[in-house]
Structures are given as C-alpha cells and as structure tokens.
PDB file of C-alpha atoms in Angstrom:
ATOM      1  CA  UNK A 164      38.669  -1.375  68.067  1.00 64.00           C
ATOM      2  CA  UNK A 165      37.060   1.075  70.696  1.00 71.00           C
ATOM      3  CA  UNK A 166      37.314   2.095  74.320  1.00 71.00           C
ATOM      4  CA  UNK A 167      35.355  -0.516  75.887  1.00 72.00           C
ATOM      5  CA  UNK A 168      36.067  -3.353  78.337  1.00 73.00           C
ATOM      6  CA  UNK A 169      33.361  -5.132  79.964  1.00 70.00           C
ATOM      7  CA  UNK A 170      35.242  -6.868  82.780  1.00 69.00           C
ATOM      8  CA  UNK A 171      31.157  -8.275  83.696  1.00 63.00           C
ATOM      9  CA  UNK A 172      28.371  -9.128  81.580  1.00 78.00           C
ATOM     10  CA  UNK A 173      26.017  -6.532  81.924  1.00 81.00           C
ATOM     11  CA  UNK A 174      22.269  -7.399  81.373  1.00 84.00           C
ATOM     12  CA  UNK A 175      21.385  -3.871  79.638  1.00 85.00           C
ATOM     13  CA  UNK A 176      23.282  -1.215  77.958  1.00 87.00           C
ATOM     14  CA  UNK A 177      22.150   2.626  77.281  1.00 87.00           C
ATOM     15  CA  UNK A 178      23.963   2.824  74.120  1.00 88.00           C
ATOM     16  CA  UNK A 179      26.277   1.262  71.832  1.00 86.00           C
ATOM     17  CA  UNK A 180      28.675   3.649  69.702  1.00 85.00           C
ATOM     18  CA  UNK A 181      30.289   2.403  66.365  1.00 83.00           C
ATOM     19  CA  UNK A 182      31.465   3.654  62.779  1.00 81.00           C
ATOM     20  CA  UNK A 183      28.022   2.331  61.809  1.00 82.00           C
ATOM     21  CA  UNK A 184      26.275   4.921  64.191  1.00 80.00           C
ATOM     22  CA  UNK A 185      25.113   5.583  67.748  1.00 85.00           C
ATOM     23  CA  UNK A 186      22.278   3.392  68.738  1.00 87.00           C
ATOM     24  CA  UNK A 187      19.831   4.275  71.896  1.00 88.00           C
ATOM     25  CA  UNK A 188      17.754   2.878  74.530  1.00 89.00           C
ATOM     26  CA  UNK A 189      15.717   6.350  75.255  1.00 90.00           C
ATOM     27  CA  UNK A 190      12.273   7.027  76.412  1.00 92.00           C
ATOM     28  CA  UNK A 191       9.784   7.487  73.061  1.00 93.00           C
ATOM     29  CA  UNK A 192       6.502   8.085  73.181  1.00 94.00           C
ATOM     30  CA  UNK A 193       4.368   4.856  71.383  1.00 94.00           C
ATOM     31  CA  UNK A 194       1.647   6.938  70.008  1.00 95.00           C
ATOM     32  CA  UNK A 195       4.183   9.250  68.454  1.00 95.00           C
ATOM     33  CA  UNK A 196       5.953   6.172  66.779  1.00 95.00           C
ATOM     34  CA  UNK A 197       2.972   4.686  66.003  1.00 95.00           C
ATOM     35  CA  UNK A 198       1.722   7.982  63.951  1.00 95.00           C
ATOM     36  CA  UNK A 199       5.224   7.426  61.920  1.00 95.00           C
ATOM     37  CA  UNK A 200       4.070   4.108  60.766  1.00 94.00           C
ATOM     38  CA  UNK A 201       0.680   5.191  59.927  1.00 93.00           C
ATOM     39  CA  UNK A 202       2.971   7.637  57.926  1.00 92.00           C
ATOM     40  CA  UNK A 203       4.548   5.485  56.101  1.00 92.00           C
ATOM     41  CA  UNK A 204       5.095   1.859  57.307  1.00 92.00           C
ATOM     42  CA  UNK A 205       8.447   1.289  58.755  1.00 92.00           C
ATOM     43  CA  UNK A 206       9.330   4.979  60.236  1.00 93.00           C
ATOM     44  CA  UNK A 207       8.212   3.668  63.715  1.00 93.00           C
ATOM     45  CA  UNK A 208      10.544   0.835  63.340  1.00 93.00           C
ATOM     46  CA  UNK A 209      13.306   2.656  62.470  1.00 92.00           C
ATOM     47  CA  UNK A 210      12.795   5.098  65.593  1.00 92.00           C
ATOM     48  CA  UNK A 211      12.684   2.398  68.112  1.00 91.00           C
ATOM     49  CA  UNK A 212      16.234   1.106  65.772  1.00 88.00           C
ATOM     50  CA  UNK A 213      14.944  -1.863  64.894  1.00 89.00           C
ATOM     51  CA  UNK A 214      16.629  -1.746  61.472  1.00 89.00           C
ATOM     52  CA  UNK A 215      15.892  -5.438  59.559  1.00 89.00           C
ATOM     53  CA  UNK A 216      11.725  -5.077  60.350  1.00 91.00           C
ATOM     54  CA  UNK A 217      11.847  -1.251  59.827  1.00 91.00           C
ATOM     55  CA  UNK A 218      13.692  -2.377  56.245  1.00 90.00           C
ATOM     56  CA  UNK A 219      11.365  -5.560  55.406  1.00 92.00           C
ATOM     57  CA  UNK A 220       8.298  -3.133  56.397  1.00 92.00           C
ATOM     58  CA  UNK A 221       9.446   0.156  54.478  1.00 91.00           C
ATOM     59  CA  UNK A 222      10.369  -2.192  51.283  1.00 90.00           C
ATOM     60  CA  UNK A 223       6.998  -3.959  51.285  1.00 91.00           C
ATOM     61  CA  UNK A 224       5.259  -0.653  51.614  1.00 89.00           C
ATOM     62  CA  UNK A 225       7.259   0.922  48.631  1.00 88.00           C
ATOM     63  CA  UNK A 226       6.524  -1.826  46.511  1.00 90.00           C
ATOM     64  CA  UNK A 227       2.597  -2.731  47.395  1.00 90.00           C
ATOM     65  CA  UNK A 228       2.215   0.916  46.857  1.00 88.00           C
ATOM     66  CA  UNK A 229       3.632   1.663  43.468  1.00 88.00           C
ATOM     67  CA  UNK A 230       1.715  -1.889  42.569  1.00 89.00           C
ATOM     68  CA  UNK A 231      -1.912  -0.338  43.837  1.00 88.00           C
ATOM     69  CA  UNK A 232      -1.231   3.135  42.899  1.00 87.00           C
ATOM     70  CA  UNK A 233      -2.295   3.547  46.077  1.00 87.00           C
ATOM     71  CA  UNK A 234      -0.610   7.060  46.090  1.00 87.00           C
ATOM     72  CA  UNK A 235      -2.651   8.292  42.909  1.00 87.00           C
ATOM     73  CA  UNK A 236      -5.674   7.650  44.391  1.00 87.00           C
ATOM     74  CA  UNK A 237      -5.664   9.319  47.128  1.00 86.00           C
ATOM     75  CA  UNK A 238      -4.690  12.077  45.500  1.00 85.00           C
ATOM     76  CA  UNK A 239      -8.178  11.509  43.423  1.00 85.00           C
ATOM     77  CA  UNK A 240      -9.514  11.201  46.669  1.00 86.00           C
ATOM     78  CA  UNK A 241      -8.397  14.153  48.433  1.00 83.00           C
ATOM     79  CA  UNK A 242      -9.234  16.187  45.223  1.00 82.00           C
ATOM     80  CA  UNK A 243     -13.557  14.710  45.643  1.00 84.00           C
ATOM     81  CA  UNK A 244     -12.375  12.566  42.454  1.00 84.00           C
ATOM     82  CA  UNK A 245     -13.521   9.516  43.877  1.00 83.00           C
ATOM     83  CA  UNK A 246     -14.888   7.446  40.739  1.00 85.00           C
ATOM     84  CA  UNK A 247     -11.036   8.213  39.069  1.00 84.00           C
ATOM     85  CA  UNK A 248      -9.340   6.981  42.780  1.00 83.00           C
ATOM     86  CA  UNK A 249     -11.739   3.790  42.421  1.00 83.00           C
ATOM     87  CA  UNK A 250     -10.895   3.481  38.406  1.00 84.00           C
ATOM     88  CA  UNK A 251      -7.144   3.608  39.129  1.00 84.00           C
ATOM     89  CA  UNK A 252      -6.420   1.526  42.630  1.00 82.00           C
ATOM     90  CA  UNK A 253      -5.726  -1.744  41.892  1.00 79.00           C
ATOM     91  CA  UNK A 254      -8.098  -4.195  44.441  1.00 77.00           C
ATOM     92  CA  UNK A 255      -6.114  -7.407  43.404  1.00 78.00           C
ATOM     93  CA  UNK A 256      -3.285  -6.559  45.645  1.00 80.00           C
ATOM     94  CA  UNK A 257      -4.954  -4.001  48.178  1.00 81.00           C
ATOM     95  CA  UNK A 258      -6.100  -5.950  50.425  1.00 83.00           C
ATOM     96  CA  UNK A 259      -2.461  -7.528  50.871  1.00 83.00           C
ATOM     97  CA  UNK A 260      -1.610  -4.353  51.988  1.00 86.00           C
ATOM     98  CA  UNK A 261      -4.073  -3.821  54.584  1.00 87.00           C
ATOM     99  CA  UNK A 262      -2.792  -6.896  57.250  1.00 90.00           C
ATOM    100  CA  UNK A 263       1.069  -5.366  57.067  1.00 90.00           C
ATOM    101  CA  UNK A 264       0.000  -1.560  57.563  1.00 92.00           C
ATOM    102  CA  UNK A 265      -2.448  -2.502  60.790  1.00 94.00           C
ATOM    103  CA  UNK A 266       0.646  -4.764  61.779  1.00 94.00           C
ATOM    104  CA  UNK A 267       2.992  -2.089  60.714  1.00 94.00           C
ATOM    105  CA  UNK A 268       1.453  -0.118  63.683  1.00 95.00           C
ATOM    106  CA  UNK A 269       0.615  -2.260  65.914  1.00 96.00           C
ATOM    107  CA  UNK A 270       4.224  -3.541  66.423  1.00 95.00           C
ATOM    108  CA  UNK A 271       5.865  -0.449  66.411  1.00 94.00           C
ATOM    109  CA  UNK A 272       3.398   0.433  69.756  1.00 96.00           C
ATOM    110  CA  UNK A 273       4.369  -2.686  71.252  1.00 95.00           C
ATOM    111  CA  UNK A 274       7.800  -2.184  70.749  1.00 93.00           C
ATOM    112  CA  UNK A 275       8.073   1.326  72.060  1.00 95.00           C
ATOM    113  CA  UNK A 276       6.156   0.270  75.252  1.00 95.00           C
ATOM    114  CA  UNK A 277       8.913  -2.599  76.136  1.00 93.00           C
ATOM    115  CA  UNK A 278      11.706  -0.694  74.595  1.00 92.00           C
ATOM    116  CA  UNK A 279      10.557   2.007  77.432  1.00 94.00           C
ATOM    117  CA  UNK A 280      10.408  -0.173  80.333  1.00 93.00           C
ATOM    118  CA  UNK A 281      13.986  -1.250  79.077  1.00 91.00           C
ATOM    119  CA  UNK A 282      15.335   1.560  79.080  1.00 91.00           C
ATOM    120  CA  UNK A 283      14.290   2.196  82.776  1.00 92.00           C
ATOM    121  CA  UNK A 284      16.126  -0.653  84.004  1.00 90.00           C
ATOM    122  CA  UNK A 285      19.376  -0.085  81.967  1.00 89.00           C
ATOM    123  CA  UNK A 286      19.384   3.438  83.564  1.00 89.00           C
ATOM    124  CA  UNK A 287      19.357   1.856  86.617  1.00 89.00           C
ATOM    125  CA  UNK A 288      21.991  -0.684  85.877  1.00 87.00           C
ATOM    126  CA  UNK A 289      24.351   1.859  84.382  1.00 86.00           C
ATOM    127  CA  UNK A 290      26.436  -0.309  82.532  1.00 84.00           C
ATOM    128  CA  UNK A 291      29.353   1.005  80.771  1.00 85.00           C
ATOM    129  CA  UNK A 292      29.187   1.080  77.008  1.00 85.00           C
ATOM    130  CA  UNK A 293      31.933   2.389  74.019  1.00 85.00           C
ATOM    131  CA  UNK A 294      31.931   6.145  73.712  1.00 85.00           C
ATOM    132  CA  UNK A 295      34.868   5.854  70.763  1.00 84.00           C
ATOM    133  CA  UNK A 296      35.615   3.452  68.131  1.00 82.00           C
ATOM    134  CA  UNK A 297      38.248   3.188  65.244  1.00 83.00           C
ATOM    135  CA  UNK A 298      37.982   0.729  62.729  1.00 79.00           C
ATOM    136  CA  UNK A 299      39.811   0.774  58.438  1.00 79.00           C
ATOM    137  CA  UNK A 300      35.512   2.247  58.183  1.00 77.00           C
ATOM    138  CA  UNK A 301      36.392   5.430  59.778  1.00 78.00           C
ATOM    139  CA  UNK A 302      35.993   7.037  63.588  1.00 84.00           C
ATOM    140  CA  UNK A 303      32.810   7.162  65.883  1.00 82.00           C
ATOM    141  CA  UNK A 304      33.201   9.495  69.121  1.00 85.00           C
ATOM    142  CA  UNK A 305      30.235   9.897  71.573  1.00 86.00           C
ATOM    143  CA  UNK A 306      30.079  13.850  71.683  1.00 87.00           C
ATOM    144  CA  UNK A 307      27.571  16.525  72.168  1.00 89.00           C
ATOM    145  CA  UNK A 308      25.211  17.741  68.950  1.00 90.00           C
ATOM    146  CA  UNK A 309      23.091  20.962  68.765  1.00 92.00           C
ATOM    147  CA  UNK A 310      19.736  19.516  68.125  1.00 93.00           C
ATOM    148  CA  UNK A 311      19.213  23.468  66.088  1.00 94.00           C
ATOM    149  CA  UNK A 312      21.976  22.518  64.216  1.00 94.00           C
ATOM    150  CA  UNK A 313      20.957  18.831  63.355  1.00 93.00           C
ATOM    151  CA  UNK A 314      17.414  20.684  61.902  1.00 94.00           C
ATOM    152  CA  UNK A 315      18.416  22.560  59.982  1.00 95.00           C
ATOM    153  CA  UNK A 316      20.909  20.111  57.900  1.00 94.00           C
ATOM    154  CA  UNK A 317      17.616  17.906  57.843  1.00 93.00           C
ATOM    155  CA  UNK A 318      15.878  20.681  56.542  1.00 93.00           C
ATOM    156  CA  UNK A 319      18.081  21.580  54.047  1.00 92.00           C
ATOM    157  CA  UNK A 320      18.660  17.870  52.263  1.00 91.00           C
ATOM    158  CA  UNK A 321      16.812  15.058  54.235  1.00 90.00           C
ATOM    159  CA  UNK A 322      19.980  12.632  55.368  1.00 90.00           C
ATOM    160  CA  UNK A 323      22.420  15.678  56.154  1.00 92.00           C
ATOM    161  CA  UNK A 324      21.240  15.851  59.616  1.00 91.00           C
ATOM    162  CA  UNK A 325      21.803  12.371  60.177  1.00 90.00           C
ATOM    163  CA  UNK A 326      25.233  12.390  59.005  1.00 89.00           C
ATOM    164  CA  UNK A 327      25.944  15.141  61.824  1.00 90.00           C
ATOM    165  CA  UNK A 328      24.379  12.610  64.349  1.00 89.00           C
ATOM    166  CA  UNK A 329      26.453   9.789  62.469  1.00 86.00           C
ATOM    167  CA  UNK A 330      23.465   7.633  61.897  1.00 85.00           C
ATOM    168  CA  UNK A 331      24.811   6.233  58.859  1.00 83.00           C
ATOM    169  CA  UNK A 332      22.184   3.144  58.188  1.00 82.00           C
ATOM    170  CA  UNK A 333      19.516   5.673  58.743  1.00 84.00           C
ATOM    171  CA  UNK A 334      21.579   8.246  56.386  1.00 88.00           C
ATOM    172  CA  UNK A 335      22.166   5.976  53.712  1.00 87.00           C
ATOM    173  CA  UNK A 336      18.409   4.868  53.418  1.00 86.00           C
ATOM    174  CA  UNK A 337      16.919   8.346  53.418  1.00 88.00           C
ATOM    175  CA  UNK A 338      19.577   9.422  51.088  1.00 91.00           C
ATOM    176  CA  UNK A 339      18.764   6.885  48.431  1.00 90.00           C
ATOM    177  CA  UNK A 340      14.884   7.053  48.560  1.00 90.00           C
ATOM    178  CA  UNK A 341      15.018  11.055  48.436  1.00 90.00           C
ATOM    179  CA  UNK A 342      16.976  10.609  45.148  1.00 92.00           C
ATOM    180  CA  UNK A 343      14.916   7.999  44.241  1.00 91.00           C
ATOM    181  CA  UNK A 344      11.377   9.959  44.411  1.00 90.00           C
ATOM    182  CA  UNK A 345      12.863  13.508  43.225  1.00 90.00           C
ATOM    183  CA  UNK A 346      14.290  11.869  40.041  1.00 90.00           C
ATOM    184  CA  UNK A 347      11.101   9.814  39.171  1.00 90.00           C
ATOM    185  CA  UNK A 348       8.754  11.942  40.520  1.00 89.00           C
ATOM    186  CA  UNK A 349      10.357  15.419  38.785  1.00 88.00           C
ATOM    187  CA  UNK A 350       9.433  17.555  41.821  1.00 89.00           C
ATOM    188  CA  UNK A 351      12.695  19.349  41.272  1.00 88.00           C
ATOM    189  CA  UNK A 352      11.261  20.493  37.725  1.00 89.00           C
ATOM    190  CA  UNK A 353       7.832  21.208  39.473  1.00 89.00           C
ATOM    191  CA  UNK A 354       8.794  23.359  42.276  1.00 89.00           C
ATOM    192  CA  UNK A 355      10.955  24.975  39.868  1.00 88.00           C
ATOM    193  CA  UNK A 356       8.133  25.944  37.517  1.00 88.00           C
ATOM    194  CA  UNK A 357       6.092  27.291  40.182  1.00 89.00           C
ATOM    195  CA  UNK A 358       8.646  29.526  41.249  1.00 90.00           C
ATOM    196  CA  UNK A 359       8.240  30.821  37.977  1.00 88.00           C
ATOM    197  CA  UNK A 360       4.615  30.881  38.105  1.00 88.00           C
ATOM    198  CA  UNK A 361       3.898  28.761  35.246  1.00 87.00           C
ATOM    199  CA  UNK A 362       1.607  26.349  37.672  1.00 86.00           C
ATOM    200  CA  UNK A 363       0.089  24.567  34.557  1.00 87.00           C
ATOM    201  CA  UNK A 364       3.589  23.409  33.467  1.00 87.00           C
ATOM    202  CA  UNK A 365       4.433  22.399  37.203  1.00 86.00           C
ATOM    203  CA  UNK A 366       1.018  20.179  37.379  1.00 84.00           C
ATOM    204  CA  UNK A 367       2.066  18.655  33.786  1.00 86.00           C
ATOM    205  CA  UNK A 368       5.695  17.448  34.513  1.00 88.00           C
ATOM    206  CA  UNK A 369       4.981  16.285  38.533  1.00 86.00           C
ATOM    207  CA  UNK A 370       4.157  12.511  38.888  1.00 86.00           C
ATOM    208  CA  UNK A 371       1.652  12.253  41.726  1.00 85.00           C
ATOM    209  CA  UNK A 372       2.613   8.840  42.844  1.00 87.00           C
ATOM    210  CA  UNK A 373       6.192   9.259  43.215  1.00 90.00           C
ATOM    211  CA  UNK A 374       6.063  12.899  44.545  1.00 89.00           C
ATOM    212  CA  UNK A 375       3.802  11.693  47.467  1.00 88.00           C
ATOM    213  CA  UNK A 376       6.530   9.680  49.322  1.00 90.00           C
ATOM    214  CA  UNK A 377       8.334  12.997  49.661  1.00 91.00           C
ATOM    215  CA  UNK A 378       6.539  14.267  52.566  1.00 91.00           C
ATOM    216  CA  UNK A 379       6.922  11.678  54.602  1.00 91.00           C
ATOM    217  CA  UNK A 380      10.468  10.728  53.835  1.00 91.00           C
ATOM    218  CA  UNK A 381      11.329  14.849  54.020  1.00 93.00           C
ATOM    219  CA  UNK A 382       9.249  15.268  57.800  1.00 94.00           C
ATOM    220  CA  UNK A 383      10.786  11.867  59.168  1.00 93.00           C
ATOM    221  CA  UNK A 384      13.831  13.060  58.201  1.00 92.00           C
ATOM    222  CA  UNK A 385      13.739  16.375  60.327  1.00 94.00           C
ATOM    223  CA  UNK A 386      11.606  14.820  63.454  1.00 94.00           C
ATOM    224  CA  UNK A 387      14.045  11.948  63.576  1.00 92.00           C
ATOM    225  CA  UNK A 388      17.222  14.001  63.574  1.00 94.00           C
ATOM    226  CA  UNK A 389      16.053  16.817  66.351  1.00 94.00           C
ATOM    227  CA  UNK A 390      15.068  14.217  68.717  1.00 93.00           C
ATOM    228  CA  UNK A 391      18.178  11.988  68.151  1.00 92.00           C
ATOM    229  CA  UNK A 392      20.693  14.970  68.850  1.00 93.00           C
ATOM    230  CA  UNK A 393      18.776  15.946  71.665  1.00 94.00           C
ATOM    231  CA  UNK A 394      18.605  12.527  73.279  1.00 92.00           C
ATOM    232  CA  UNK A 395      22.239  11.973  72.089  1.00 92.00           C
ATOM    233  CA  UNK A 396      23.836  15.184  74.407  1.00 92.00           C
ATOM    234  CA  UNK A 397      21.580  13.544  77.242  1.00 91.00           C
ATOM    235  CA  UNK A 398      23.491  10.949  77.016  1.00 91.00           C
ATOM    236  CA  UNK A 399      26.901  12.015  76.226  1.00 90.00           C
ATOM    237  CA  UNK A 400      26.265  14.538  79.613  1.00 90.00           C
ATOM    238  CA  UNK A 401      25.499  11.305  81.462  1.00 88.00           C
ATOM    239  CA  UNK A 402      28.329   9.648  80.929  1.00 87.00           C
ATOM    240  CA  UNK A 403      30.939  12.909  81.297  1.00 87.00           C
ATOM    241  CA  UNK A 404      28.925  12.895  84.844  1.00 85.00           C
ATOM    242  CA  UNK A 405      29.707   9.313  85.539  1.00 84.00           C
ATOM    243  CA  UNK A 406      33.318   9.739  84.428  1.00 83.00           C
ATOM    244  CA  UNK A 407      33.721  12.705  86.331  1.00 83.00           C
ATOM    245  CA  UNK A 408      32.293  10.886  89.594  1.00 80.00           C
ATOM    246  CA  UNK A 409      34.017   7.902  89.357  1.00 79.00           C
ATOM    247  CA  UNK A 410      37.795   9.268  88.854  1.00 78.00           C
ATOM    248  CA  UNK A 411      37.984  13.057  90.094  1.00 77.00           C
ATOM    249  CA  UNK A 412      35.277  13.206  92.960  1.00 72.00           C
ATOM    250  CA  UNK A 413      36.276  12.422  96.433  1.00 73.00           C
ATOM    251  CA  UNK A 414      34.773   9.007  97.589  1.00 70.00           C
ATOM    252  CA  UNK A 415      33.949  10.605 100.947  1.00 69.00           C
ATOM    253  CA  UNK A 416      31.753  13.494  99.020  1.00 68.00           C
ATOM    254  CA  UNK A 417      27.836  13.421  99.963  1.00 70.00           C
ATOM    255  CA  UNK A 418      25.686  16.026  98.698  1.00 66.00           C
ATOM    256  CA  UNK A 419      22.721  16.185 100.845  1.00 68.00           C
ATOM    257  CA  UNK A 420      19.074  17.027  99.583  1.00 67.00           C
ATOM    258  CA  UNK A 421      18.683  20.842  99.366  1.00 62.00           C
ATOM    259  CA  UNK A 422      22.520  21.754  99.937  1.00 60.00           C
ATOM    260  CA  UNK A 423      23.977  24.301  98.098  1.00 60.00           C
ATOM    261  CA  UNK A 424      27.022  24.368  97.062  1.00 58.00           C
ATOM    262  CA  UNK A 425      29.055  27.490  96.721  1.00 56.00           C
TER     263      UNK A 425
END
C-alpha cells in the first residue's frame, strides 16, 4: 500500500519510494561511474540502480578474481615483484576476465549518458510518484537526510549509511561482502596488530587477496551514500514545493523575474 494514484499513465517518473528503498532518476556524471567500475566491476551499475547487471557483473568479478588471484598479483606487482605476480596469476581464465571488465565500463558510461537525458525529460514531465509506503515488510517515507550524517555511518561500518538512506538492496549487499572479506581476509586481526606495533605479526595473519576487496567495497560505500542523501533532500524539497504550489498557493499568484518578495 502507499500514497500514490496515477489517475494517467505517465511516461517518466523521478522516483519511486518503497520498503525495498528509494530509487532515482538524478543527474551522474559517466566518467565518475565509469571510474567505479574500473574499481571494481559492478559499482557503476549499481549507481545508475541497475541492480540484476550490477549483481551478474559484481558476482562474476568476485569469482574470476579469487580464480586468477588476480588480487595477489598485483599486490606482487605494486611491490616491483613482478616474476612472483607472473608465477601466481592464473592465464587460463584471465583473459575471460578481460571482455566483462572493458564491458563492465563501457556499459555503465552508456547507461549514465541515457539515464541523464532521462532524467531531463522526467523533470520536465513532473509526474507524481509515492512518497510513503506500508507494506507486513515495514514503512518507507520520502524525507530529508543530512548527507554529513549519512558519511559518517558509512564511515563507521560500510552499509550503515545506507540503512539511514533506506537503500536496503544496496545495504544488504555491502553488508554481506564486508563480512565476507574481513572474516577471510583477517584484516580485523591485522589492523589490530599494528595498533600494537607488532607489523611482522600483522603482515603474517593478513590474506592479500581477500583484504584487497576492502577498499573498494569500504570507498563505494561512503561515495555512494553522500551523494544519495544529498540527491535524496533534492528531491524530497521538490516535491514539498510542488505540494505546497498545488494546494496552498493562490492560482492567481505570478512571481515575476527579479521580484522580491517581502
């Protein structure tokens, strides 16, 4: 059940709110998305909330990767250890993983670029869409986030701050990855030992190819859940405005260009 009845078709919406989440038509910028899935395939995807490829892309990534080691080696690499990267990658299956990263970026670009100039006409059409819903799942409401706020729950555990935006598909996948690299890759136990100083122990216990992930999971996390609240309060201050016009402002009001009013 929500708040929403849609007397016309509409041909675009803005937004759609539901006890799964908020989902967004908002302006991105494709290179930025793009540099998420040379990050890690998938993260572009996800930004422009395309959900099943973002999945099928993220997935295939996780598992080509732990199959090529592809993570160890460039650790090797990045350390001038180049004849242990080339010992340890596994060429059998590399060169699968080439075609889906290129693609990985590639259609997250594209996307972005028609996802913007849809966006531009759905902000013209300004179609009404649910701002509450109530299902046996729980409560959505459309209402205004501190993007400060948002950062620094992401900061703190990656998926917090996208349970305060109520982005629960998002949520629920960084929640299970992060647990799923910190417990294989013991980076709990590593960072631990090197607050203790005892960096040899640290370098013993941490697995390279499963602590690796973390960054990019961890810095999605935050740079996905600022820009969401932000964009978010746009639009819940959009539609407050167009409620606010359409049942308490006079239908003879006309604000002319450079009036003030007092």
């Amino acid at each position: 059940m929500n708040n929403f009845r849609d007397e016309y078709r509409n041909r675009y919406y803005q937004a759609n709110v539901s006890t799964w989440g908020t989902v967004q038509l908002h302006q991105r910028n494709p290179h930025v998305v793009a540099m998420w899935s040379v990050a890690f395939p998938g993260f572009g995807h996800f930004l422009c909330e395309r959900f099943v490829t973002g999945f099928a892309l993220f997935f295939w990534e996780f598992y080509i990767n732990q199959v090529t080691h592809l993570n160890t080696a460039m650790m090797y690499s990045f350390n001038g250890e180049f004849d242990r990267a080339k010992a340890v990658l596994d060429e059998k299956h590399i060169y699968l993983y080439i075609p889906v990263y290129l693609f990985a970026i590639w259609d997250s670009y594209r996307m972005t670029v028609d996802g913007n100039k849809v966006q531009v006409l759905a902000k013209r059409e300004n179609a009404k869409f649910p701002t509450f819903a109530i299902t046996p799942f729980g409560c959505a409401i459309l209402s205004k986030k501190d993007p400060w706020i948002a950062f620094a729950w992401a900061m703190a555990f990656p998926s917090l701050g996208q349970l305060y935006l109520f982005r629960c598909i998002n949520a629920l996948l960084t929640l299970v990855m992060t647990i799923t690299v910190l417990l294989n890759s013991n980076l709990v136990e590593g960072i631990h030992y090197c607050m203790l100083f005892d960096f040899a122990k640290a370098r013993e216990v941490v697995d390279e190819q499963w602590s690796l992930y973390f960054p990019s999971i961890y810095f999605y996390g935050i740079y996905e859940t600022y820009t969401n609240a932000v964009e978010i309060s746009k639009l819940y201050n959009n539609e407050q405005a167009n409620f606010l016009k359409e049942h308490h402002q006079s239908e003879h009001f006309v604000l002319y260009k450079g009036e003030k009013i007092e």
